Coordinates of C-alpha atoms in Angstrom, one line a residue:
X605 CA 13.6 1.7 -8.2
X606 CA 14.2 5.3 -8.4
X607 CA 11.3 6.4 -6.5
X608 CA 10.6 8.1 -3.3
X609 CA 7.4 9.3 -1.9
X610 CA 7.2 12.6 -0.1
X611 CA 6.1 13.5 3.6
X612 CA 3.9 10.5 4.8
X613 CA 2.6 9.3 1.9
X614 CA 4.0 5.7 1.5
X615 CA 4.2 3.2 -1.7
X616 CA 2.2 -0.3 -1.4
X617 CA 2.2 -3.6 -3.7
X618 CA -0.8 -5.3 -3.6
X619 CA -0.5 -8.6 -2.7
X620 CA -3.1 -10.9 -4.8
X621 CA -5.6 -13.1 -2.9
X622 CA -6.2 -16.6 -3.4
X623 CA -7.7 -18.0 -6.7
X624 CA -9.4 -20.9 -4.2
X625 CA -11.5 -20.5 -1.2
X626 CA -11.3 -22.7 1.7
X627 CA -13.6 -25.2 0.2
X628 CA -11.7 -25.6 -3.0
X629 CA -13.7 -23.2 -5.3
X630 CA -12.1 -21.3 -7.8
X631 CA -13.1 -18.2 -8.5
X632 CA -12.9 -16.7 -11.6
X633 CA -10.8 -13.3 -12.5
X634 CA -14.5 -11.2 -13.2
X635 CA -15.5 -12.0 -9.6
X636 CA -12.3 -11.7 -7.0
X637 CA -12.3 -8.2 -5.5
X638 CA -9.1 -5.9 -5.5
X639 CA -6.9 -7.4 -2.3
X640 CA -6.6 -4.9 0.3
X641 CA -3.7 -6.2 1.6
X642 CA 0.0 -4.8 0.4
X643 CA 3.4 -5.2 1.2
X644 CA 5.1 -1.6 1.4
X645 CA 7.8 -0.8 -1.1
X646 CA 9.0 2.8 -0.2
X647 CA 8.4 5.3 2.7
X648 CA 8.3 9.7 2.8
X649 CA 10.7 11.1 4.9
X650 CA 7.4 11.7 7.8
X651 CA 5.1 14.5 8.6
X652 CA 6.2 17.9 9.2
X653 CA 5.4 20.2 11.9
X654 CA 4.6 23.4 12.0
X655 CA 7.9 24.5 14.3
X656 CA 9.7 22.1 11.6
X657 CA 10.4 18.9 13.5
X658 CA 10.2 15.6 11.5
X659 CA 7.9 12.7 12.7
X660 CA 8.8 9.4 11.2
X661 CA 6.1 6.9 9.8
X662 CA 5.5 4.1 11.7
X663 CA 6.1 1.8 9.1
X664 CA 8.9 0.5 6.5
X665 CA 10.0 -0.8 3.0
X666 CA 8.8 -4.3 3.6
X667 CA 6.2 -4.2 5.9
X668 CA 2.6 -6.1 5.1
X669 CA -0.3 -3.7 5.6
X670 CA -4.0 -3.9 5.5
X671 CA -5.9 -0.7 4.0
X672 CA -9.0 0.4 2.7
X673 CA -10.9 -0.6 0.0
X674 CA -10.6 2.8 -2.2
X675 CA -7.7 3.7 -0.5
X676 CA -5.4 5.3 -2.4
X677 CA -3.9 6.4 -5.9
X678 CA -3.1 3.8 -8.3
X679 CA 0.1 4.2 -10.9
X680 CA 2.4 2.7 -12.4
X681 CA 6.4 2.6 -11.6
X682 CA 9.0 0.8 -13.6
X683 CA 5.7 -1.2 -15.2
X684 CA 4.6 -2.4 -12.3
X685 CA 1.1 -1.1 -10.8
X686 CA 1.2 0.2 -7.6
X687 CA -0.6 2.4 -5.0
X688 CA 0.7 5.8 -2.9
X689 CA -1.4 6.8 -0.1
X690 CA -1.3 8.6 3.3
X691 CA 0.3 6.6 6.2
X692 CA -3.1 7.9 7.9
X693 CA -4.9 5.3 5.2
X694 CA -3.3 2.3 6.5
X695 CA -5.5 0.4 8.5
X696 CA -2.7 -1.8 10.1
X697 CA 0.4 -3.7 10.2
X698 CA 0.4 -7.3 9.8
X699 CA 2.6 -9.2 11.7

């Protein structure tokens, strides 16, 4: 992928949820909810300061992340759908 996202904005894959619940119910495509779980595909460089020091994000290509429900922008690279948000929209790392 020939992609990069700037400063600390970072590039997430959804990963889908479960088509059963815990009880053994399916549930149907009309009903599941968008996952707000992702596993991180590409990084910025990190945020800039004003006296032009670079912080790096505190997470990497590969990582699984929770984040919020309308979090970020959704588009679509290579064909695939995915979302670029602000590091700052992560909720957490899974580990």
């Amino acid at each position: 992928m020939a992609f990069r996202p700037l400063h600390d904005r970072v590039l997430v894959r959804r990963i889908e949820a479960e088509e059963k619940t815990a009880g053994g119910i399916i549930i149907p495509d009309s009903a599941k909810e968008k996952p707000s779980e992702g596993e991180i595909v590409a990084v910025g460089t990190g945020t800039r300061s004003e006296n032009g020091t670079v912080t790096p994000l505190d997470v990497k290509a590969g990582d699984r992340v929770l984040f919020g429900k309308w979090s970020g922008t959704e588009v679509k690279v290579d064909g695939e759908d995915l979302l670029i948000m602000k590091e700052s929209d992560l909720l957490g790392v899974i580990a």
